[in-house]
mmCIF file of C-alpha atoms in Angstrom:
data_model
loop_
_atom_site.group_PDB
_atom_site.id
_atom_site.type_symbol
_atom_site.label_atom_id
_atom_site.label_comp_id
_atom_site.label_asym_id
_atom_site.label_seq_id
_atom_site.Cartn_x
_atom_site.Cartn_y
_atom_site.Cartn_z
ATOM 1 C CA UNK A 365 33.108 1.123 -1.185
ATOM 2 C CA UNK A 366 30.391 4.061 -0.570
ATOM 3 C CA UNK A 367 29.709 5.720 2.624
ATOM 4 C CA UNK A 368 25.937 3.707 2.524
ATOM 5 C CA UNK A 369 27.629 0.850 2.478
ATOM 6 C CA UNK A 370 29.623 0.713 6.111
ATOM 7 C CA UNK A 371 28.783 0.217 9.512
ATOM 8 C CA UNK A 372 30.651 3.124 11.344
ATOM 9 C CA UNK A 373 29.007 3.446 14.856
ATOM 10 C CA UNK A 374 29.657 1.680 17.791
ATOM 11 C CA UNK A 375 25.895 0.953 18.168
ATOM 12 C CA UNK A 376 25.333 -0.070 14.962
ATOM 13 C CA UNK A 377 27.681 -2.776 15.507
ATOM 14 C CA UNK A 378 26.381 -3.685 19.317
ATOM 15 C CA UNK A 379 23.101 -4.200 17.683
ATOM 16 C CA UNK A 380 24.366 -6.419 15.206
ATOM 17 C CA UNK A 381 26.129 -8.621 17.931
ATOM 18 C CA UNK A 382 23.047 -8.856 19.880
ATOM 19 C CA UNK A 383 20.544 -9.453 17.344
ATOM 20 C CA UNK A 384 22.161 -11.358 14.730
ATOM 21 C CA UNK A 385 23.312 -14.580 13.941
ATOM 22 C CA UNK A 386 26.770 -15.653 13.474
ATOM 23 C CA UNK A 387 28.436 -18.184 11.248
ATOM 24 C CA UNK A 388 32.223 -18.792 11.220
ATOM 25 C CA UNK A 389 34.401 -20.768 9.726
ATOM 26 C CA UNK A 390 38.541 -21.043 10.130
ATOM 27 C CA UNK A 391 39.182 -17.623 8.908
ATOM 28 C CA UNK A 392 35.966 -15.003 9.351
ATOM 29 C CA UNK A 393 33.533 -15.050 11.754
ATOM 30 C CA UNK A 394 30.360 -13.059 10.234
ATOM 31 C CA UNK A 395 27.220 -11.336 11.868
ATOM 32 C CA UNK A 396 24.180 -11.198 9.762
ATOM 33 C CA UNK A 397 21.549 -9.046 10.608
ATOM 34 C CA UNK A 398 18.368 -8.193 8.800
ATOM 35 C CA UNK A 399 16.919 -5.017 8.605
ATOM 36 C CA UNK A 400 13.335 -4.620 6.681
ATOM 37 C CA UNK A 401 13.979 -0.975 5.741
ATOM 38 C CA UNK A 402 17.800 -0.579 4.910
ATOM 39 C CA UNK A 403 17.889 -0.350 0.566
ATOM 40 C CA UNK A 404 20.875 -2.353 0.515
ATOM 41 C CA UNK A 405 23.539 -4.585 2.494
ATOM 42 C CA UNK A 406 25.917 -2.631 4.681
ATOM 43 C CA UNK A 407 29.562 -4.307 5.856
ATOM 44 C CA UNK A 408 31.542 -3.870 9.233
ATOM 45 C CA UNK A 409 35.365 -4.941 9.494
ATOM 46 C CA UNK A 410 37.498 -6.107 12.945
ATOM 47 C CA UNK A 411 40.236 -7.005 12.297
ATOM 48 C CA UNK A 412 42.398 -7.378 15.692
ATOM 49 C CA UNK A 413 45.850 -6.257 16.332
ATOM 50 C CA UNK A 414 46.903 -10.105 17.464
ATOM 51 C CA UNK A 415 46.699 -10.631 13.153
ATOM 52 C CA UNK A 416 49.528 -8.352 12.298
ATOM 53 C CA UNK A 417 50.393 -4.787 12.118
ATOM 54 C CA UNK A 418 48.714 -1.966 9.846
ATOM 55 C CA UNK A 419 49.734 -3.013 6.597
ATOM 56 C CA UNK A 420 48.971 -6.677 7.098
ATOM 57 C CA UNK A 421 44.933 -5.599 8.654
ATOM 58 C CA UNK A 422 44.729 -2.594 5.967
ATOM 59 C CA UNK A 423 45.254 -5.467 3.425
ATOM 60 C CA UNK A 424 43.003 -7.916 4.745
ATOM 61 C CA UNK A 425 40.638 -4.936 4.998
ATOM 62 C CA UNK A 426 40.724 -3.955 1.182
ATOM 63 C CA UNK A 427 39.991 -7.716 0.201
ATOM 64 C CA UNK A 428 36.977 -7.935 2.441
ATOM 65 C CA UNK A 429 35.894 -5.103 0.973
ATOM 66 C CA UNK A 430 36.527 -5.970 -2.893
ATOM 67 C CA UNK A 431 35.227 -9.496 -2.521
ATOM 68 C CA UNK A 432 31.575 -7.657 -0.895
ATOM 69 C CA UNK A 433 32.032 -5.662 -3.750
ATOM 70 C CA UNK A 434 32.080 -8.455 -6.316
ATOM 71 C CA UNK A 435 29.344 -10.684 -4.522
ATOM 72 C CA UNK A 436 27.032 -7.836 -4.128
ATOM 73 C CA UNK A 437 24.453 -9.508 -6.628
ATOM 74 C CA UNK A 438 24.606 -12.262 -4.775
ATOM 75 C CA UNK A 439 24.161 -10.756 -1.210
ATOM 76 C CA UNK A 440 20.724 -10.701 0.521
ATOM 77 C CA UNK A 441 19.716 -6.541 0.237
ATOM 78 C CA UNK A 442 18.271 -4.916 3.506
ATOM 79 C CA UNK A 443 21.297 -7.111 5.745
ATOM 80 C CA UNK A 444 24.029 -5.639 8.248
ATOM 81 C CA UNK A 445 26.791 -7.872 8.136
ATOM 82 C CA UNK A 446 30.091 -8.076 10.367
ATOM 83 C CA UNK A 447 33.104 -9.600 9.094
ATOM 84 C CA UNK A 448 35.557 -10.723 11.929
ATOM 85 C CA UNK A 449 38.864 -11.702 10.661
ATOM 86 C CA UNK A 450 40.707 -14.914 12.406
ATOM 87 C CA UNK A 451 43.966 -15.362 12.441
ATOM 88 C CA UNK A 452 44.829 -17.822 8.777
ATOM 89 C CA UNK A 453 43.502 -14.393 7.253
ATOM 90 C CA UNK A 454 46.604 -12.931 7.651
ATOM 91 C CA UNK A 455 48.387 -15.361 5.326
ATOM 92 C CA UNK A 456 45.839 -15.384 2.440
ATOM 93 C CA UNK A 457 45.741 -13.783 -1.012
ATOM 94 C CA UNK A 458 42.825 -12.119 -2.789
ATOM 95 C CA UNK A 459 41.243 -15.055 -4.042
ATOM 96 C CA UNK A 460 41.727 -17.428 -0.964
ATOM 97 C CA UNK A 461 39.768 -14.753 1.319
ATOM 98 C CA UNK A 462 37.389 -14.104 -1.385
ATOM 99 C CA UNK A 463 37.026 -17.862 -1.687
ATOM 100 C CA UNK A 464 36.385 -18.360 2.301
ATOM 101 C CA UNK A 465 34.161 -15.529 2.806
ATOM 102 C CA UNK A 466 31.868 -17.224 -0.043
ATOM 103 C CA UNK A 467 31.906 -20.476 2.029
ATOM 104 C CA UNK A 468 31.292 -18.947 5.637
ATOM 105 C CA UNK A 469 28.601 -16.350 3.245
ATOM 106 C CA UNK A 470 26.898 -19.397 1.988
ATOM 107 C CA UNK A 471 27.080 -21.245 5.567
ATOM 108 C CA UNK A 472 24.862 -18.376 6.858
ATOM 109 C CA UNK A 473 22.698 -18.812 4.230
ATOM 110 C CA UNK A 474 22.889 -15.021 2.699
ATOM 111 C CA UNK A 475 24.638 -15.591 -0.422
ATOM 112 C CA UNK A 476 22.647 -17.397 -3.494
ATOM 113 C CA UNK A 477 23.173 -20.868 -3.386
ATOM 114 C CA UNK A 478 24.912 -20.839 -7.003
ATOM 115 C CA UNK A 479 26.375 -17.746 -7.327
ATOM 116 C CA UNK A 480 29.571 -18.034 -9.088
ATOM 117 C CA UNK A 481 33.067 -17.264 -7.335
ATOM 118 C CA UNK A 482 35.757 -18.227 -9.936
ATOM 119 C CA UNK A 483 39.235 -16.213 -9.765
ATOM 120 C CA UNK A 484 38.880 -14.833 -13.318
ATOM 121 C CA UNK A 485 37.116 -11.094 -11.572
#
């Protein structure tokens, strides 16, 4: 995923806790926040040390990150979003977590209502 893509900074994410709104569900907790001047969507990960140990949040990391990529035409442009993993994420493959972040997506009412997720890529 591109550089333009992340949240990196400490405030960047602060802001995005304050001013957003979050939607969860029994897996990801996510932070949307939208910003009128930003080209396109940008994603920040936590993913806590209670879920497992580097390889286990490195992987869980790397599917966030492919299923953004793959819903990107789907995604509201111009958003910050934060993606808190829970817990059951630790246990999931690809599809599963690319399954649930669809759901808790849809929840907050940022990914098209239709927009396809089938396990076929």
């Amino acid at each position: 995923m591109k550089k333009d893509y992340r949240i990196k900074k400490n405030n960047d994410f602060q802001a995005v806790f304050k001013k957003g709104r979050s939607t969860a569900n029994r897996q990801f907790i996510v932070y949307v926040l939208k910003k009128e001047n930003q080209p396109s969507f940008r994603i920040g990960l936590s993913v806590s040390k209670k879920i497992g140990n580097a390889v286990v949040r490195n992987r869980i990391k790397r599917y966030i990150r492919q299923s953004f990529f793959e819903m990107k035409e789907g995604l509201a442009d111009g958003n910050d979003y934060v993606i808190i993993a829970r817990k059951p994420a630790a246990d999931m493959d690809f599809f599963e977590v690319k399954k649930s972040l669809a759901h808790v997506l849809k929840l907050a009412k940022v990914l098209k209502r239709n927009f396809p997720v089938d396990n076929d890529g």
